Coordinates of C-alpha atoms and ligand atoms in Angstrom, one line a residue:
M1 CA -30.6 -11.8 39.2
P2 CA -31.1 -15.3 38.1
I3 CA -29.4 -16.5 34.9
V4 CA -31.8 -16.9 31.9
R5 CA -31.3 -18.2 28.4
L6 CA -31.4 -15.4 25.9
P7 CA -34.2 -15.6 23.3
Q8 CA -32.8 -16.5 19.8
N9 CA -33.8 -13.1 18.5
V10 CA -31.7 -11.3 21.1
I11 CA -28.8 -13.7 20.4
N12 CA -29.1 -12.7 16.7
Q13 CA -29.2 -9.0 17.5
I14 CA -26.0 -9.4 19.6
A15 CA -24.3 -11.2 16.8
A16 CA -25.5 -8.5 14.4
G17 CA -23.4 -6.1 16.5
E18 CA -20.4 -7.8 15.2
V19 CA -21.4 -8.8 11.7
V20 CA -23.5 -5.8 10.6
E21 CA -21.8 -2.5 11.4
R22 CA -23.3 -0.4 8.7
P23 CA -25.1 -0.6 5.3
A24 CA -21.8 -1.4 3.7
S25 CA -21.5 -4.6 5.8
V26 CA -24.9 -5.7 4.6
I27 CA -23.9 -5.2 1.0
K28 CA -20.8 -7.3 1.7
E29 CA -22.7 -10.2 3.1
L30 CA -25.4 -10.2 0.5
V31 CA -22.9 -9.9 -2.4
E32 CA -20.8 -12.7 -0.9
N33 CA -23.9 -14.9 -0.8
A34 CA -24.6 -14.0 -4.4
L35 CA -21.1 -14.9 -5.4
D36 CA -21.2 -18.2 -3.5
S37 CA -24.5 -19.0 -5.4
G38 CA -22.5 -18.9 -8.7
A39 CA -24.0 -15.7 -10.0
D40 CA -22.2 -13.9 -12.9
Q41 CA -24.2 -10.7 -12.6
I42 CA -24.9 -8.9 -9.4
D43 CA -26.9 -5.6 -9.2
I44 CA -26.8 -3.6 -6.0
Q45 CA -29.1 -0.7 -5.3
V46 CA -29.2 1.6 -2.3
R47 CA -31.5 4.3 -1.1
N48 CA -30.6 6.9 1.5
A49 CA -27.0 5.5 1.6
G50 CA -28.4 2.1 2.4
K51 CA -30.1 3.3 5.5
T52 CA -33.6 3.1 4.0
M53 CA -33.0 0.3 1.5
I54 CA -30.4 -2.1 0.2
C55 CA -31.3 -4.5 -2.7
V56 CA -29.0 -7.1 -4.1
R57 CA -30.1 -9.1 -7.1
D58 CA -28.2 -12.1 -8.5
N59 CA -28.6 -14.7 -11.2
G60 CA -27.1 -17.5 -9.1
S61 CA -28.6 -20.9 -8.1
G62 CA -31.5 -19.5 -6.1
M63 CA -33.1 -21.3 -3.2
D64 CA -36.2 -23.5 -3.0
K65 CA -38.8 -23.3 -0.2
E66 CA -36.9 -25.5 2.3
D67 CA -33.6 -23.8 1.9
L68 CA -35.2 -20.3 2.0
T69 CA -36.8 -21.2 5.3
L70 CA -33.6 -22.4 6.8
S71 CA -31.4 -19.6 5.3
V72 CA -32.6 -17.0 7.9
E73 CA -32.0 -19.2 10.9
R74 CA -28.7 -18.9 12.7
H75 CA -26.0 -21.4 12.0
T76 CA -27.5 -22.8 8.9
T77 CA -25.3 -23.0 5.9
S78 CA -24.9 -24.9 2.7
K79 CA -21.2 -24.2 2.5
L80 CA -19.5 -26.4 5.1
T81 CA -20.2 -29.7 3.5
D82 CA -17.6 -31.7 5.5
F83 CA -17.7 -29.3 8.4
D84 CA -14.1 -28.7 7.8
L85 CA -13.0 -25.2 8.9
S86 CA -9.5 -25.7 7.7
D87 CA -10.4 -25.8 4.0
I88 CA -12.9 -23.1 3.1
S89 CA -13.3 -22.1 -0.5
T90 CA -16.6 -20.1 -0.2
F91 CA -17.0 -16.5 1.1
G92 CA -19.6 -17.6 3.6
F93 CA -19.4 -20.5 6.1
R94 CA -20.6 -19.0 9.4
G95 CA -24.3 -19.4 8.5
E96 CA -25.3 -16.3 10.3
A97 CA -25.4 -13.3 8.0
L98 CA -29.1 -13.6 6.9
A99 CA -30.2 -14.4 10.5
T100 CA -28.4 -11.5 12.0
I101 CA -29.3 -9.0 9.3
S102 CA -33.0 -10.0 9.4
S103 CA -33.0 -9.5 13.2
V104 CA -32.1 -5.8 12.9
S105 CA -34.1 -4.9 9.7
R106 CA -37.0 -5.7 7.5
M107 CA -36.0 -8.4 5.1
S108 CA -37.7 -9.7 2.0
I109 CA -36.1 -12.5 -0.1
K110 CA -37.4 -13.6 -3.4
S111 CA -35.7 -16.6 -4.9
W112 CA -36.2 -18.8 -8.0
R113 CA -34.6 -22.1 -8.8
E114 CA -34.2 -23.3 -12.4
H115 CA -36.9 -25.4 -13.9
R116 CA -39.5 -24.7 -11.1
E117 CA -43.0 -23.6 -11.7
N118 CA -42.8 -20.8 -9.2
G119 CA -40.5 -19.0 -6.9
W120 CA -40.7 -18.3 -3.2
Q121 CA -40.8 -15.1 -1.1
L122 CA -39.9 -14.9 2.5
D123 CA -40.6 -11.8 4.6
I124 CA -39.2 -11.2 8.1
A125 CA -39.0 -8.1 10.2
G126 CA -36.8 -7.7 13.3
G127 CA -36.2 -11.4 13.3
E128 CA -39.7 -12.1 14.7
G129 CA -41.5 -14.9 12.8
F130 CA -41.7 -14.9 9.0
S131 CA -44.1 -15.5 6.2
L132 CA -43.4 -17.7 3.2
N133 CA -45.4 -17.4 0.0
P134 CA -45.2 -18.8 -3.6
I135 CA -44.6 -16.2 -6.3
A136 CA -44.7 -16.2 -10.0
H137 CA -42.1 -18.0 -12.1
G138 CA -39.0 -16.0 -12.9
A139 CA -35.4 -16.4 -14.1
K140 CA -33.2 -18.3 -11.6
G141 CA -31.6 -16.2 -8.9
T142 CA -32.2 -14.3 -5.7
Y143 CA -33.4 -10.8 -4.9
V144 CA -32.8 -9.7 -1.3
E145 CA -34.3 -6.4 -0.1
I146 CA -33.3 -4.9 3.2
S147 CA -35.4 -2.0 4.5
D148 CA -35.0 0.2 7.5
L149 CA -31.7 -1.2 8.7
F150 CA -31.3 -1.1 12.5
F151 CA -35.0 -0.1 13.0
A152 CA -35.1 -2.9 15.6
T153 CA -31.9 -1.7 17.4
P154 CA -32.3 2.1 17.5
A155 CA -29.1 2.4 19.6
R156 CA -27.2 1.2 16.6
L157 CA -29.0 3.5 14.2
K158 CA -27.5 6.4 16.1
F159 CA -24.0 5.3 15.3
L160 CA -24.5 5.6 11.6
K161 CA -22.6 8.4 10.0
S162 CA -23.8 11.0 7.5
N163 CA -25.2 9.8 4.2
A164 CA -22.1 10.9 2.4
T165 CA -19.9 8.8 4.6
E166 CA -22.1 5.7 4.6
L167 CA -22.6 5.9 0.8
A168 CA -18.8 6.2 0.3
Q169 CA -18.5 3.0 2.4
C170 CA -21.1 1.3 0.3
V171 CA -19.3 2.2 -2.9
D172 CA -16.0 1.3 -1.5
I173 CA -17.0 -2.2 -0.5
S174 CA -18.8 -2.8 -3.8
R175 CA -15.8 -1.8 -5.7
R176 CA -13.6 -4.1 -3.7
L177 CA -15.9 -7.0 -4.3
A178 CA -16.1 -6.2 -8.0
L179 CA -12.3 -6.0 -8.2
A180 CA -11.9 -9.4 -6.6
N181 CA -14.4 -11.0 -9.0
H182 CA -13.7 -9.8 -12.5
N183 CA -15.7 -12.6 -14.0
V184 CA -18.9 -11.3 -12.5
G185 CA -20.7 -8.3 -13.8
F186 CA -21.3 -5.7 -11.1
K187 CA -23.6 -2.7 -11.1
L188 CA -24.2 -0.3 -8.2
A189 CA -27.0 2.4 -8.2
S190 CA -27.7 4.9 -5.5
E191 CA -31.2 6.4 -5.6
N192 CA -31.7 6.3 -9.3
S193 CA -28.3 7.1 -10.6
V194 CA -25.7 4.4 -11.5
S195 CA -22.5 4.6 -9.6
F196 CA -20.8 2.0 -11.7
D197 CA -21.6 -0.8 -14.1
F198 CA -18.7 -3.1 -14.8
A199 CA -19.3 -5.8 -17.4
Q200 CA -18.2 -9.3 -16.8
T201 CA -14.7 -9.9 -18.1
D202 CA -12.2 -12.7 -18.2
K203 CA -9.3 -10.3 -17.9
V204 CA -8.4 -9.1 -14.4
E205 CA -6.6 -6.1 -16.0
Q206 CA -9.8 -4.9 -17.5
R207 CA -11.6 -5.0 -14.1
I208 CA -8.6 -3.2 -12.5
K209 CA -8.9 -0.5 -15.2
D210 CA -12.6 -0.3 -14.6
V211 CA -12.2 0.1 -10.9
L212 CA -9.0 2.2 -10.6
G213 CA -9.4 4.1 -13.8
K214 CA -7.3 4.2 -16.9
Q215 CA -5.2 7.0 -15.6
D216 CA -4.1 5.1 -12.6
I217 CA -3.3 1.9 -14.4
G218 CA -0.9 3.9 -16.6
D219 CA 1.1 4.8 -13.5
M220 CA 1.2 1.2 -12.3
C221 CA 3.6 -1.6 -12.7
S222 CA 2.6 -5.2 -12.6
V223 CA 3.4 -7.5 -9.7
D224 CA 4.0 -11.2 -10.3
F225 CA 5.8 -13.0 -7.5
T226 CA 5.9 -16.5 -6.3
S227 CA 7.5 -17.7 -3.1
S228 CA 7.2 -20.9 -1.1
A229 CA 4.5 -19.2 1.0
C230 CA 2.3 -17.5 -1.5
K231 CA 1.7 -16.2 -5.0
I232 CA 1.2 -12.5 -5.4
S233 CA -0.1 -10.8 -8.5
G234 CA -1.7 -7.5 -9.5
F235 CA -0.6 -4.0 -9.9
C236 CA 1.1 -1.3 -7.8
S237 CA 1.7 2.3 -8.4
V238 CA 5.1 3.7 -9.3
P239 CA 6.4 5.6 -6.3
T240 CA 5.5 9.0 -7.5
A241 CA 1.9 8.1 -8.3
N242 CA 1.0 8.0 -4.7
S243 CA -2.2 9.0 -2.9
A244 CA -3.2 10.8 0.3
T245 CA -5.2 8.0 1.7
V246 CA -5.1 4.2 1.9
T247 CA -8.4 3.9 0.1
H248 CA -6.7 3.0 -3.1
Q249 CA -5.1 -0.1 -1.6
Y250 CA -7.0 -3.1 -2.5
I251 CA -5.7 -6.3 -1.0
F252 CA -7.3 -9.7 -1.6
V253 CA -6.3 -12.9 0.1
N254 CA -7.6 -16.0 -1.7
G255 CA -10.2 -13.7 -3.3
R256 CA -11.4 -12.2 0.0
T257 CA -11.1 -8.4 0.4
I258 CA -9.4 -7.9 3.7
K259 CA -8.0 -5.0 5.7
D260 CA -4.9 -6.1 7.5
K261 CA -2.5 -3.9 9.4
F262 CA 0.2 -6.5 9.0
L263 CA 0.0 -6.4 5.2
T264 CA -0.3 -2.6 5.1
S265 CA 2.8 -2.3 7.1
A266 CA 4.7 -4.5 4.7
I267 CA 3.4 -2.3 1.8
N268 CA 4.7 0.7 3.7
V269 CA 8.1 -0.9 4.1
A270 CA 8.3 -1.7 0.4
Y271 CA 7.6 1.9 -0.5
R272 CA 9.0 3.6 2.6
E273 CA 12.1 5.1 1.0
L274 CA 10.3 6.2 -2.1
I275 CA 7.1 7.8 -1.0
P276 CA 6.8 10.9 1.3
M277 CA 5.5 10.4 4.8
G278 CA 1.7 10.4 5.0
R279 CA 1.3 9.3 1.3
Y280 CA 0.3 5.8 0.2
A281 CA 0.9 3.6 -2.8
R282 CA -2.1 2.7 -4.9
L283 CA -2.4 -1.0 -5.5
A284 CA -4.6 -4.0 -6.3
L285 CA -2.9 -7.1 -5.0
F286 CA -4.1 -10.7 -5.1
I287 CA -2.4 -12.9 -2.7
E288 CA -3.0 -16.7 -3.1
I289 CA -2.2 -18.9 -0.2
N290 CA -2.7 -22.6 0.4
P291 CA -6.1 -22.5 2.3
S292 CA -4.7 -24.7 5.0
D293 CA -2.1 -21.9 5.7
L294 CA -4.9 -19.4 6.2
D295 CA -7.4 -19.0 9.0
V296 CA -10.4 -17.1 7.7
N297 CA -12.5 -17.7 10.8
V298 CA -11.0 -14.8 12.8
H299 CA -13.4 -12.0 12.4
P300 CA -17.2 -12.2 12.4
A301 CA -17.3 -9.9 9.3
K302 CA -14.5 -12.0 7.8
T303 CA -12.5 -8.8 7.0
E304 CA -9.4 -10.1 8.8
V305 CA -7.5 -13.3 8.3
R306 CA -4.7 -15.0 10.1
F307 CA -1.7 -16.4 8.3
R308 CA 0.1 -19.5 9.5
R309 CA 3.4 -18.3 7.9
S310 CA 2.9 -14.7 8.6
N311 CA 6.6 -13.6 8.4
D312 CA 7.0 -15.4 5.1
I313 CA 4.0 -13.7 3.7
R314 CA 5.2 -10.3 4.9
E315 CA 8.6 -10.9 3.4
A316 CA 7.1 -12.1 0.1
L317 CA 5.0 -9.0 -0.1
V318 CA 7.9 -6.6 0.5
Q319 CA 9.9 -8.5 -2.1
A320 CA 7.1 -8.7 -4.6
L321 CA 6.5 -4.9 -4.4
K322 CA 10.2 -4.0 -4.3
S323 CA 11.0 -6.0 -7.4
A324 CA 8.0 -4.6 -9.2
I325 CA 8.9 -1.0 -8.5
A326 CA 12.7 -1.5 -8.7
P327 CA 12.9 -0.4 -12.4
Y328 CA 11.0 2.8 -11.4
S329 CA 12.8 3.5 -8.1
S330 CA 15.6 5.5 -9.7
Q331 CA 13.2 7.6 -11.7
T332 CA 10.1 9.4 -10.8
S333 CA 7.0 10.1 -12.8
S334 CA 8.1 11.7 -16.0
S335 CA 4.8 13.4 -16.3
L336 CA 5.6 15.9 -13.5
G337 CA 8.4 17.8 -15.2
H338 CA 6.7 17.7 -18.6
G339 CA 3.4 18.8 -17.1
F340 CA 5.2 21.7 -15.4
I341 CA 6.7 23.0 -18.6
N342 CA 3.4 22.5 -20.4
K343 CA 1.8 24.7 -17.8
I344 CA 4.4 27.4 -18.3
V345 CA 4.1 27.2 -22.0
K346 CA 0.3 27.3 -21.9
K347 CA 0.3 30.2 -19.5
T348 CA 2.8 32.3 -21.4
V349 CA 2.1 31.3 -25.0
P350 CA -1.5 30.3 -25.2
N351 CA -1.3 29.8 -29.0
V352 CA 1.5 27.3 -28.9
S353 CA 0.5 23.9 -30.4
H354 CA 0.8 21.0 -28.0
T355 CA 0.0 18.4 -30.6
N356 CA 2.4 16.6 -32.9
G357 CA 3.6 14.4 -30.1
K358 CA 5.4 17.0 -28.1
E359 CA 3.5 15.9 -24.9
N360 CA 5.4 12.7 -25.1
I361 CA 8.8 14.2 -24.7
D362 CA 10.2 12.7 -21.6
F363 CA 10.8 15.4 -19.0
E364 CA 12.5 13.2 -16.6
Y365 CA 12.7 13.4 -12.9
S366 CA 15.2 10.7 -13.1
A367 CA 18.4 9.2 -12.2
P368 CA 20.3 7.1 -14.7
S369 CA 20.0 3.4 -14.7
P370 CA 22.1 2.0 -11.9
N371 CA 24.0 -0.3 -14.2
G372 CA 24.1 2.1 -17.1
F373 CA 27.5 3.5 -16.9
V374 CA 30.9 3.4 -15.1
L375 CA 31.6 5.9 -12.5
N376 CA 34.6 8.1 -13.0
D377 CA 36.9 6.9 -10.2
I378 CA 34.8 8.6 -7.6
S379 CA 32.6 6.6 -5.3
I380 CA 30.0 7.4 -2.7
D381 CA 32.6 7.9 0.0
E382 CA 33.6 11.1 -1.6
A383 CA 30.2 12.5 -1.3
V384 CA 30.3 11.7 2.4
V385 CA 33.4 13.8 2.7
Y386 CA 31.2 16.8 3.1
N387 CA 29.6 15.4 6.1
G388 CA 32.8 16.1 7.8
N389 CA 33.1 12.7 9.4
V390 CA 35.2 10.9 6.8
A391 CA 38.6 11.9 5.7
R392 CA 38.7 13.1 2.1
K393 CA 40.2 10.5 -0.2
A394 CA 39.9 11.4 -3.8
T395 CA 41.0 14.0 -6.1
I396 CA 38.1 15.4 -8.0
A397 CA 38.1 15.1 -11.7
T398 CA 36.8 18.6 -12.4
Q399 CA 39.2 20.3 -10.0
K400 CA 41.6 20.8 -12.8
T401 CA 39.0 22.2 -15.0
T402 CA 39.3 26.0 -14.7
R403 CA 36.4 28.3 -15.4
D404 CA 38.2 29.6 -18.5
E405 CA 38.4 26.1 -20.0
G406 CA 34.7 26.0 -19.3
L407 CA 32.9 23.9 -16.8
F408 CA 31.2 22.3 -19.7
A409 CA 34.4 20.5 -20.7
D410 CA 33.4 17.1 -19.3
I411 CA 29.8 17.5 -20.0
S412 CA 29.3 13.9 -21.1
S413 CA 31.4 12.3 -18.4
T414 CA 28.5 11.6 -16.1
P415 CA 24.8 11.2 -16.8
L416 CA 24.1 14.3 -14.8
G417 CA 26.6 16.3 -16.7
S418 CA 28.8 19.1 -15.3
V419 CA 28.1 21.8 -12.7
L420 CA 26.9 25.1 -13.9
G421 CA 26.4 26.6 -10.4
Q422 CA 24.2 26.8 -7.4
L423 CA 20.8 28.3 -7.1
F424 CA 19.4 29.9 -3.9
G425 CA 22.0 27.9 -1.9
R426 CA 19.7 24.9 -2.3
Y427 CA 19.9 23.6 -5.8
I428 CA 22.8 22.5 -7.9
L429 CA 22.5 23.4 -11.5
A430 CA 24.2 21.2 -14.1
Q431 CA 24.0 20.6 -17.8
T432 CA 24.2 17.5 -19.9
E433 CA 24.4 17.5 -23.7
D434 CA 20.7 17.7 -23.9
A435 CA 19.3 18.8 -20.6
L436 CA 19.4 21.2 -17.7
V437 CA 19.6 19.4 -14.5
I438 CA 18.3 20.8 -11.2
V439 CA 19.4 18.9 -8.1
D440 CA 18.0 19.3 -4.7
Q441 CA 21.3 19.1 -2.8
H442 CA 19.8 18.3 0.6
A443 CA 17.6 15.5 -0.8
V444 CA 20.4 14.0 -2.7
H445 CA 22.9 14.0 0.1
E446 CA 20.5 12.6 2.5
R447 CA 19.9 9.8 0.0
L448 CA 23.5 9.1 -0.5
L449 CA 24.0 8.7 3.2
Y450 CA 21.1 6.4 3.5
E451 CA 22.2 4.2 0.6
R452 CA 25.5 3.9 2.4
F453 CA 23.9 2.7 5.6
K454 CA 22.1 0.1 3.5
D455 CA 25.1 -1.1 1.7
K456 CA 26.6 -3.5 4.2
R457 CA 29.9 -3.7 2.3
R458 CA 30.4 0.0 2.9
L459 CA 29.1 0.1 6.4
N460 CA 31.3 2.4 8.6
V461 CA 31.2 1.6 12.2
Q462 CA 32.4 3.7 15.1
Q463 CA 34.1 1.9 17.9
L464 CA 33.3 3.3 21.4
L465 CA 36.2 4.0 23.6
T466 CA 34.4 2.4 26.5
P467 CA 31.4 0.2 26.0
E468 CA 28.1 2.0 26.8
V469 CA 26.0 0.0 29.3
I470 CA 22.2 0.3 28.7
E471 CA 19.7 -0.9 31.2
T472 CA 16.5 -2.4 29.7
E473 CA 13.8 -5.1 30.0
S474 CA 15.0 -8.7 30.1
E475 CA 12.7 -9.5 27.1
L476 CA 14.6 -7.0 25.0
V477 CA 18.0 -8.2 26.2
A478 CA 17.0 -11.7 25.1
L479 CA 15.8 -10.4 21.7
V480 CA 19.0 -8.5 21.1
E481 CA 21.1 -11.5 22.2
E482 CA 19.2 -13.7 19.8
N483 CA 19.7 -11.3 16.9
K484 CA 23.2 -10.3 17.7
S485 CA 24.6 -11.1 14.3
E486 CA 21.8 -9.4 12.4
L487 CA 22.4 -6.3 14.4
A488 CA 26.1 -6.5 13.8
A489 CA 25.4 -6.6 10.1
L490 CA 23.6 -3.3 10.5
G491 CA 26.6 -1.8 12.3
F492 CA 25.5 -2.4 15.9
G493 CA 27.9 -4.2 18.3
I494 CA 25.5 -4.9 21.1
E495 CA 25.7 -7.8 23.5
K496 CA 24.1 -9.1 26.6
L497 CA 25.9 -8.2 29.9
D498 CA 23.3 -9.7 32.2
E499 CA 19.5 -10.1 32.4
N500 CA 18.8 -6.4 32.3
H501 CA 21.9 -4.9 30.8
L502 CA 23.3 -4.6 27.3
A503 CA 26.8 -3.4 26.3
V504 CA 27.2 -1.4 23.1
R505 CA 30.7 -1.7 21.7
Y506 CA 30.3 -0.1 18.4
M507 CA 27.6 1.6 16.3
P508 CA 27.1 2.9 12.8
A509 CA 29.2 6.0 12.1
D510 CA 27.9 9.2 10.6
T511 CA 24.7 9.3 12.6
S512 CA 25.7 12.4 14.7
C513 CA 23.6 11.1 17.6
D514 CA 24.6 9.7 20.9
V515 CA 24.8 6.0 21.5
R516 CA 22.1 5.8 24.1
T517 CA 19.5 7.7 22.1
L518 CA 20.3 5.6 19.0
V519 CA 20.2 2.3 20.7
D520 CA 17.1 3.2 22.7
D521 CA 15.3 4.0 19.4
I522 CA 16.4 0.8 17.9
L523 CA 15.2 -1.2 20.9
V524 CA 11.8 0.5 20.6
I525 CA 11.6 -0.5 17.0
I526 CA 12.5 -4.1 17.8
K527 CA 10.0 -4.2 20.7
D528 CA 7.2 -2.7 18.6
E529 CA 7.7 -5.1 15.8
K530 CA 7.5 -8.2 18.0
T531 CA 8.1 -10.5 15.1
E532 CA 9.4 -13.9 15.8
S533 CA 12.5 -13.3 13.7
F534 CA 14.7 -10.5 12.6
D535 CA 13.0 -10.2 9.2
Q536 CA 13.4 -7.8 6.4
V537 CA 10.7 -5.5 7.7
L538 CA 12.5 -5.0 11.0
Q539 CA 15.8 -4.5 9.2
E540 CA 14.2 -1.8 7.0
K541 CA 12.7 -0.1 10.0
I542 CA 16.2 0.2 11.6
L543 CA 17.7 1.5 8.4
R544 CA 14.9 3.9 8.2
K545 CA 15.8 5.2 11.7
L546 CA 19.4 5.6 10.5
A547 CA 18.2 7.4 7.5
T548 CA 16.4 9.9 9.6
L549 CA 19.5 10.5 11.5
A550 CA 21.4 10.7 8.3
C551 CA 18.9 13.3 7.2
H552 CA 19.8 15.4 10.2
S553 CA 23.4 15.3 9.4
S554 CA 23.0 15.8 5.6
I555 CA 24.0 18.9 3.7
K556 CA 21.3 21.4 4.5
G557 CA 19.5 23.6 2.0
G558 CA 20.9 27.1 2.2
Q559 CA 24.5 25.8 2.4
Y560 CA 26.8 27.2 -0.3
L561 CA 28.9 24.6 -2.0
S562 CA 32.1 24.8 -4.1
A563 CA 32.0 23.7 -7.7
E564 CA 34.2 20.7 -6.8
R565 CA 31.9 19.7 -4.0
M566 CA 28.9 19.9 -6.3
D567 CA 30.7 17.9 -8.9
V568 CA 31.4 15.1 -6.5
I569 CA 27.7 15.0 -5.5
L570 CA 26.6 14.8 -9.1
R571 CA 29.0 11.9 -9.7
S572 CA 27.9 10.1 -6.6
I573 CA 24.2 10.3 -7.6
S574 CA 25.1 8.7 -10.9
S575 CA 26.6 5.7 -9.2
N576 CA 23.7 4.9 -6.9
R577 CA 20.4 3.2 -7.3
N578 CA 17.3 4.9 -5.9
M579 CA 18.7 8.3 -6.4
G580 CA 15.5 9.6 -8.1
Q581 CA 14.0 10.4 -4.7
C582 CA 15.2 11.5 -1.3
N583 CA 14.5 9.2 1.7
H584 CA 11.1 10.9 1.9
G585 CA 10.2 10.2 -1.7
R586 CA 10.5 13.8 -3.0
P587 CA 12.4 13.9 -6.3
S588 CA 16.1 14.6 -5.8
F589 CA 16.6 16.0 -9.2
V590 CA 14.8 17.2 -12.3
K591 CA 16.0 17.1 -15.9
I592 CA 14.5 19.7 -18.3
F593 CA 15.4 18.7 -21.8
S594 CA 16.7 21.2 -24.4
Q595 CA 13.8 20.7 -26.8
D596 CA 11.4 21.7 -24.0
I597 CA 13.5 24.8 -23.2
E598 CA 13.3 25.6 -26.9
R599 CA 9.5 25.3 -26.6
L600 CA 9.6 27.9 -23.9
F601 CA 11.2 30.3 -26.3
L602 CA 8.9 29.3 -29.1
R603 CA 11.8 27.9 -31.1
Q604 CA 9.9 24.8 -31.8
Ligands
ADP1 P1 -23.4 -18.4 4.9 O1 -23.2 -17.5 3.7 O2 -22.3 -18.2 5.9 O3 -23.7 -19.8 4.6 P2 -25.8 -16.8 5.3 O4 -26.6 -16.5 6.5 O5 -25.2 -15.7 4.6 O6 -24.7 -17.8 5.7 O7 -26.6 -17.6 4.2 C1 -27.2 -18.8 4.7 C2 -27.5 -19.8 3.5 O8 -28.5 -19.2 2.6 C3 -26.3 -19.9 2.6 O9 -25.4 -21.0 3.0 C4 -27.0 -20.3 1.2 O10 -27.2 -21.7 1.2 C5 -28.3 -19.5 1.3 N1 -28.2 -18.3 0.5 C6 -28.1 -17.0 1.0 N2 -28.1 -16.1 0.0 C7 -28.2 -16.8 -1.1 C8 -28.3 -16.4 -2.5 N3 -28.2 -15.1 -2.9 N4 -28.4 -17.4 -3.4 C9 -28.5 -18.7 -3.1 N5 -28.5 -19.1 -1.8 C10 -28.3 -18.2 -0.8
MG2 MG1 -23.2 -15.5 3.7

């Protein structure tokens, strides 16, 4: 078949395949145009989840006759004044959205410029020709109406999902756009009901509250971090206020809403030790980068970007989140324990009054502040005694305390008090002066081991009698050789033997796993990560692996422990940061305060 030049309309329809995936993508393009036009109020309306109709009205600059005519042609834009792709400050710049959308739908644009006698209306269907007519005078702005999306490309129509799914996408993108542009009023209506109506505000916190809800913002901490690579601000959830999906993660780079696996993985790293698997942090993060360090021309729908200093951005993000949640990492949501008691109280004593401020009693799922007290001559090593791998070193303070003297004798010696006993072979019960403490022994021990892997000063390594030789790809051998010292810092003595062989001389102790399996796993992590350098993310992943192994060798639930052993565990918890959760983010202990126990018995 001879080669032919494609008609412009077909070219546009092909481009539409990339730019316009679904009704939500149309909303995104039209709203971005409205934002670029300087509007401060944008109203969106959809019918039949946007399949039948999408309207976007703005009060921006509007277009006159000439611009309106050009706007629906491909590669026509008012936004690349110097044709400089390295410094883009508008949402649009490709000059193809209106052309591509109009090639797959029926489009009508009405637009009014300020101080003109009339406005103009352009109608175009399936990208074939168009009509342009004067219309009556109106307030400045533009009104774009898209009907019968994909009528011109029926194959595409078939790929649209149910109305519920498409509408959810429309709402999601509109909320994201609203979140990134708090100084613009946003309204979305579906059929005739209003989904949201956010008033213009000069406070980003207000918009975050509008979009995420007051409840959520209460469980969030603010992020404010500056590095040489970027500035990161916004809010992120405390670890326990997590969510089952990533839909509540809003990430903006220079005001653009983007979806980026690379940033999502950095978020996961920051929360990894604090949130259970399969759960996600809620957050709204605004990352500001020097435009010349950012390539926004990567994806036709502009939902992806490329960073020049990607590793620096990733590290900054991890650090920003970690420092924001650090004050909360040793305590979990206080509302959980309190809510629990409230439920019991409500169930058993329906008449009890919950007013007079009692709801505010802190029912903590918490560990004491890391710096808040001095540990009684017992360190984490003693907790590891029970792993069986380390020789016992310390005498235990409570050992001399006999039952007759009362186990309560040193009740105030540690923030978690003294041991009362063990419940179901799984929980350590303790009491402090004002609370009953229930400790999940497995979760806690697992965490103690993990913290030890993380603490390089305490890192225990196990020398191998004969080095283990591992055959692997030359690429990995080179990577390991390059990062020898970083691996050594994590407890791995691995070096290059030849192009395809590594020798392992030592490895972290306490992993109860054979060298080959462990090193193979670590190599897989290094390979998957494929970062240019051995950054914090990679390091965290390796620690995570060690943590899983630690988990396997931790004290199991269902294992009966002596009072002394339990006491050592309690003391070790108190000396460690992050002890509020196990490695999977479940709480490791719960405190129930005496006033609340009194409420159970109607004494208050
Ligand atoms: P881009 O936004 O990449 O420039 P589009 O095809 O989305 O490309 O829009 C083409 C041009 O039409 C824009 O550059 C702008 O000048 C004009 N335009 C589109 N929508 C509007 C609007 N709502 N208000 C004012 N001008 C608009
Ligand atoms: Mg545009």
